[in-house]
Coordinates of N, CA, C and O in Angstrom, one line a residue:
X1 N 5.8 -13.3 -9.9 CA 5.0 -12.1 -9.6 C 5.7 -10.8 -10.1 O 4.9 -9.9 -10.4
X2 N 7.3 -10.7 -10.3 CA 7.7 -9.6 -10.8 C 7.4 -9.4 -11.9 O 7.5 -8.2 -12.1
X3 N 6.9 -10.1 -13.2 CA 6.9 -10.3 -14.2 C 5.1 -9.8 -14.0 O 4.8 -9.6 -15.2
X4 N 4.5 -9.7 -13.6 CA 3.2 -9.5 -13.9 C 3.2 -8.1 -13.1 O 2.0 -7.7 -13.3
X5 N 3.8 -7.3 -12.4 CA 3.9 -6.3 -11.7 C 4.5 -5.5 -12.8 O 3.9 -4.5 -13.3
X6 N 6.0 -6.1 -13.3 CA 6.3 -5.4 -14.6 C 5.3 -5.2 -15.9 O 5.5 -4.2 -16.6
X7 N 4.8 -5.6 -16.1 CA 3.4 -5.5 -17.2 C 2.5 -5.0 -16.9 O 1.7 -4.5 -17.7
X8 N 2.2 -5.0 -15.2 CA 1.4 -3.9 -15.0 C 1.5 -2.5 -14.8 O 0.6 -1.7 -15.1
X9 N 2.6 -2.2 -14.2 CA 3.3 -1.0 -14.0 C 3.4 -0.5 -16.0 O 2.9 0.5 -16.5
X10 N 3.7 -1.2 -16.4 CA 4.4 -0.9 -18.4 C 2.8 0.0 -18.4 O 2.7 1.2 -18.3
X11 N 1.6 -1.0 -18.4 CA 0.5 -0.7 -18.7 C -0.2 0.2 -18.5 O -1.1 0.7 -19.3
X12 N 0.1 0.6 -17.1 CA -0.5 1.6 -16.0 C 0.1 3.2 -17.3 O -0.6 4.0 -17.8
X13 N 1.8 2.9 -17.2 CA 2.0 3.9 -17.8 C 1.8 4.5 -19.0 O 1.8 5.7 -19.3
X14 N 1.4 3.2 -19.9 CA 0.9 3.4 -21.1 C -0.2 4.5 -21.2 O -0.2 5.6 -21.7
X15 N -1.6 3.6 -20.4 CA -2.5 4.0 -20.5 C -2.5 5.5 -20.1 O -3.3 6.3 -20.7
X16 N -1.4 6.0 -18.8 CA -1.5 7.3 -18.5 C -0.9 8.5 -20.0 O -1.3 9.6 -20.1
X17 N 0.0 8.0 -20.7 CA 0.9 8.5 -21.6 C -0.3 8.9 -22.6 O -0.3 10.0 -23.1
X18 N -1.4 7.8 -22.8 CA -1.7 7.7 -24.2 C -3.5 7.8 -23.9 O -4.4 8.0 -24.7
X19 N -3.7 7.7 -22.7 CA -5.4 7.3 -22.8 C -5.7 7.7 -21.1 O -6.3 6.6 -20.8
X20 N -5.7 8.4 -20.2 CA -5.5 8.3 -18.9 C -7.3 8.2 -18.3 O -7.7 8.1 -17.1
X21 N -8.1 8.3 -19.4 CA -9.3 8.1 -18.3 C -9.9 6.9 -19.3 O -9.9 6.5 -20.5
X22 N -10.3 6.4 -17.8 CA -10.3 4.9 -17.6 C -11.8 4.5 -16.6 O -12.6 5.2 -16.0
X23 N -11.8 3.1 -16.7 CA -13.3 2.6 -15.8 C -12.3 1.9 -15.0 O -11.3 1.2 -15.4
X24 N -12.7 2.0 -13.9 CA -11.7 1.1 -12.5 C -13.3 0.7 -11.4 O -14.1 1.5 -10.9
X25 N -13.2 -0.8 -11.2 CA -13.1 -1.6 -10.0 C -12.4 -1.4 -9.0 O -11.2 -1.7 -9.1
X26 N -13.0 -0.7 -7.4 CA -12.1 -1.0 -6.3 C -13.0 -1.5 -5.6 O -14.2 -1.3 -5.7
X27 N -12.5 -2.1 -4.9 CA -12.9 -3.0 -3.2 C -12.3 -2.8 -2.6 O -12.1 -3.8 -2.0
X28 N -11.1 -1.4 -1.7 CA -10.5 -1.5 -0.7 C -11.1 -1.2 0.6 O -12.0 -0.3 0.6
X29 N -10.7 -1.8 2.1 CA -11.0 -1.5 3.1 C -10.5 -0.8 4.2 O -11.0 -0.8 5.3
X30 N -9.3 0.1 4.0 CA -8.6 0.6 4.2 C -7.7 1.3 3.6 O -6.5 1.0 3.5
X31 N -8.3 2.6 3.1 CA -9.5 3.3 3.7 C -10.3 2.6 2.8 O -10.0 2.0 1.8
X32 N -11.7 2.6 3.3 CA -12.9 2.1 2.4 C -13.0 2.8 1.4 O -12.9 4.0 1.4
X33 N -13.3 2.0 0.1 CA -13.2 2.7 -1.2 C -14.4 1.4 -2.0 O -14.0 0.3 -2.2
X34 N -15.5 1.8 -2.4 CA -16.3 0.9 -3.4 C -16.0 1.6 -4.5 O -16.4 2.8 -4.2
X35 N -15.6 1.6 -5.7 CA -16.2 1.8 -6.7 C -16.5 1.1 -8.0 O -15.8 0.1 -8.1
X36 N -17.1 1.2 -8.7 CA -18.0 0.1 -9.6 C -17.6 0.5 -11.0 O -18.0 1.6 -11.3
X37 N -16.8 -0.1 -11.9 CA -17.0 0.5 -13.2 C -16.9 2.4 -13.5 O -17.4 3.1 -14.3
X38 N -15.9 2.5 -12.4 CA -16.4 4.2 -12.6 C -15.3 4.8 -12.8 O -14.2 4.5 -12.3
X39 N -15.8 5.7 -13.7 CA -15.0 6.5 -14.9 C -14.3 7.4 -14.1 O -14.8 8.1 -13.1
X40 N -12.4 7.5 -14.6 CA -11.6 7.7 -13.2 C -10.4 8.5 -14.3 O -10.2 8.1 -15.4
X41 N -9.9 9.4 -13.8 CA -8.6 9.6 -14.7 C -7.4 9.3 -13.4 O -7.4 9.3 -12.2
X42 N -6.2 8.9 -15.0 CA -4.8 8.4 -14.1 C -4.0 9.6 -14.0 O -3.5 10.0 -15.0
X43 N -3.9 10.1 -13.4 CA -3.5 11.4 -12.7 C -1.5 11.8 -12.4 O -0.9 12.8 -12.6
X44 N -1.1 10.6 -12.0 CA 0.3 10.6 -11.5 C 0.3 9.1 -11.8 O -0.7 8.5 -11.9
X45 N 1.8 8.5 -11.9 CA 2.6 7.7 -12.3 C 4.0 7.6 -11.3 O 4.7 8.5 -11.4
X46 N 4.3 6.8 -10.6 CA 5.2 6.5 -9.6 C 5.7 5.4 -9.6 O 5.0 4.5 -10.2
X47 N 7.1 5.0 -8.9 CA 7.7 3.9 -9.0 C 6.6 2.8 -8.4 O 6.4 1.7 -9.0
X48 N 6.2 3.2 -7.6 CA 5.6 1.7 -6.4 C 4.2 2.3 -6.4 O 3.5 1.3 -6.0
X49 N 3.2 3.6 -6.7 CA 2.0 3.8 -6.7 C 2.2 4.2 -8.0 O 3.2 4.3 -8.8
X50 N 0.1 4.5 -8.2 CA -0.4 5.7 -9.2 C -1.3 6.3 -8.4 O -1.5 5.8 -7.3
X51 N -2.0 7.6 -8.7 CA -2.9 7.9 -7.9 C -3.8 8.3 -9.5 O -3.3 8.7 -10.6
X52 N -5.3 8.0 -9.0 CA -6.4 8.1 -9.8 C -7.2 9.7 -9.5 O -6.6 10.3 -8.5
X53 N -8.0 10.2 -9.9 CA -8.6 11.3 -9.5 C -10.5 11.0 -10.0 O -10.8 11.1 -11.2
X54 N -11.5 10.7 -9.0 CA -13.1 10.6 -9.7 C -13.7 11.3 -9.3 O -13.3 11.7 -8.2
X55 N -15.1 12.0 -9.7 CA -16.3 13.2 -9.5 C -17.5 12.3 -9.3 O -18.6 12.9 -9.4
X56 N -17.6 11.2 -9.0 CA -18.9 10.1 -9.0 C -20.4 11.3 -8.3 O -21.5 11.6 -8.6
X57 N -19.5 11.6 -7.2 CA -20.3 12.3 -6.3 C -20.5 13.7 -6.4 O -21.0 14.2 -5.3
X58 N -20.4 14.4 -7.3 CA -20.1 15.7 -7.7 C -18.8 16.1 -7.0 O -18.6 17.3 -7.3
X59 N -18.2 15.7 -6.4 CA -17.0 16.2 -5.7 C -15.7 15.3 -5.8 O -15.6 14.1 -5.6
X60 N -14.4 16.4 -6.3 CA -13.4 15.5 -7.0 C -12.6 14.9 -5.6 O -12.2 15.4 -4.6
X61 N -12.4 13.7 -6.3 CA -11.6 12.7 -4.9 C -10.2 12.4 -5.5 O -10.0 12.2 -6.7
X62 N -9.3 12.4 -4.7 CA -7.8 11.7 -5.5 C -7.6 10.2 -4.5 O -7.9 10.2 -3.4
X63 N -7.1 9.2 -5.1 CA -7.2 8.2 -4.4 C -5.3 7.7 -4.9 O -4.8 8.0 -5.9
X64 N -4.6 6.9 -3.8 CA -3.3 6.8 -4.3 C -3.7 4.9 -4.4 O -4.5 4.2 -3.7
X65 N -2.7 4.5 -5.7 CA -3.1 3.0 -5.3 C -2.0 2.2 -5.6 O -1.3 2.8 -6.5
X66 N -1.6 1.2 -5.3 CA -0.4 0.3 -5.3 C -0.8 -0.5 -6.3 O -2.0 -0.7 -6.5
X67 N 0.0 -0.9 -6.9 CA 0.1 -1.6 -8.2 C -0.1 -2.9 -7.7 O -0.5 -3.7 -8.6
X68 N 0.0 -3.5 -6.2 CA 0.4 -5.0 -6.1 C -1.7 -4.7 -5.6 O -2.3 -5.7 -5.1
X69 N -2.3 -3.8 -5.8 CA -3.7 -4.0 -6.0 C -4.3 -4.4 -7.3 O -5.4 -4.9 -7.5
X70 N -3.3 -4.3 -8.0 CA -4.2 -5.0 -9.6 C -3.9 -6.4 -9.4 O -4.7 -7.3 -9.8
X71 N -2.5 -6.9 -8.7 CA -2.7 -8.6 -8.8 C -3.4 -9.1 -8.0 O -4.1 -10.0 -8.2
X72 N -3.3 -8.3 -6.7 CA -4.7 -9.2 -5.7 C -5.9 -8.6 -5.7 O -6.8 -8.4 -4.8
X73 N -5.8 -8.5 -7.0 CA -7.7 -8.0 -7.9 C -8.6 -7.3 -6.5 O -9.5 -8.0 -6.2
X74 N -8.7 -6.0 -5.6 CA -8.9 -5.5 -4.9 C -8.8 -4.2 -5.8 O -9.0 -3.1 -5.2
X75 N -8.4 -4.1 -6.9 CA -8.5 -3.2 -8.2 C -8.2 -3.6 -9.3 O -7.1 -4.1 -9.5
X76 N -9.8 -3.4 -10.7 CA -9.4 -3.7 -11.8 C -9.8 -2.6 -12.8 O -10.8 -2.1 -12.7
X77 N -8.8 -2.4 -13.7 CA -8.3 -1.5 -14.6 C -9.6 -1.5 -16.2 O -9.5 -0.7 -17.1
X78 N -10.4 -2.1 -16.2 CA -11.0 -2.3 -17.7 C -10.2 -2.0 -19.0 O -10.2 -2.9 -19.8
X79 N -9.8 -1.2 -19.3 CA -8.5 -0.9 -20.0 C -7.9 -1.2 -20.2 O -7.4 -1.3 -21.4
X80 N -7.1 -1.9 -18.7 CA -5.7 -2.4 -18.7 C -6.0 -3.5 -19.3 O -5.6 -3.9 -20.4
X81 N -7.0 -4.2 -18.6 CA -7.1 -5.5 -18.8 C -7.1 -5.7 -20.2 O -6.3 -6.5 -20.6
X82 N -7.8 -5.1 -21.0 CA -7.7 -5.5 -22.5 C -6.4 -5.1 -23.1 O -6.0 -5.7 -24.1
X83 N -5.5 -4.1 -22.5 CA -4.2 -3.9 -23.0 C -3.6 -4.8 -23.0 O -3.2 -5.3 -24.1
X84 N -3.3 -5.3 -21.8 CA -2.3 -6.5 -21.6 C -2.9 -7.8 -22.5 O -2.1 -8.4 -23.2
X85 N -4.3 -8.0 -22.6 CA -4.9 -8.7 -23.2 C -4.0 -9.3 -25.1 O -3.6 -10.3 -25.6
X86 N -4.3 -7.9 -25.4 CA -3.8 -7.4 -26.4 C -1.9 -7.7 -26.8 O -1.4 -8.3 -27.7
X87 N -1.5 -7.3 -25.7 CA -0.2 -7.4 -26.2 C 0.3 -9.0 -25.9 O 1.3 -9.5 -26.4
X88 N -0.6 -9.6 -24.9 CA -0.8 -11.2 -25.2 C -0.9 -11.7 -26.2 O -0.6 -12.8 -26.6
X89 N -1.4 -11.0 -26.7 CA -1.8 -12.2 -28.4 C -1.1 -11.7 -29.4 O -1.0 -12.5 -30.3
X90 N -0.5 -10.6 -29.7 CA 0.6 -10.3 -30.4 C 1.5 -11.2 -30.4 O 2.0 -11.7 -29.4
X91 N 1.7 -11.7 -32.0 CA 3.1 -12.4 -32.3 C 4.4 -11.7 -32.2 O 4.7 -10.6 -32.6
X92 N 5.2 -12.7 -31.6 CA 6.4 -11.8 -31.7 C 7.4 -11.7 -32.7 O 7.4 -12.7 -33.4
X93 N 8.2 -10.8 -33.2 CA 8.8 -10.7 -34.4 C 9.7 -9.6 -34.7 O 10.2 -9.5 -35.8

């Protein structure tokens, strides 16, 4: 699991370095959070969180999220997913 936390965390930061708005899936219940495909910027970068920032509602929200939410898929990244995707099929050399 360290090994997929490590690639997520790489990714997370990538994406914020180079590309920070993003489409994110949440399902959390605590606090309740739905969101669907919705267009979100990566805001901050931390050892053990990130926090996201969205306007869905006309009103800006900041949300903080734990990275061990991308492996128990209760958050997905659209982005990420193809990043890591990406750097999966890269030969090495």
């Amino acid at each position: 699991m360290s090994n997929d936390l490590n690639v997520i965390k790489n990714g997370i930061k990538k994406l914020y370095l180079t590309h920070p708005d993003v489409h994110i899936n949440v399902s959390i219940t605590s606090p309740k959070v739905q969101l669907h495909n919705q267009p979100v910027k990566i805001t901050d970068v931390y050892p053990s969180i990130f926090r996201i920032e969205e306007n869905s509602s006309g009103v800006i929200k900041h949300y903080t999220i734990q990275y061990v939410d991308l492996i128990t898929k209760n958050v997905e990244i659209m982005e990420l997913n193809k990043l890591i995707s990406e750097q999966q099929n890269q030969p090495y050399g």
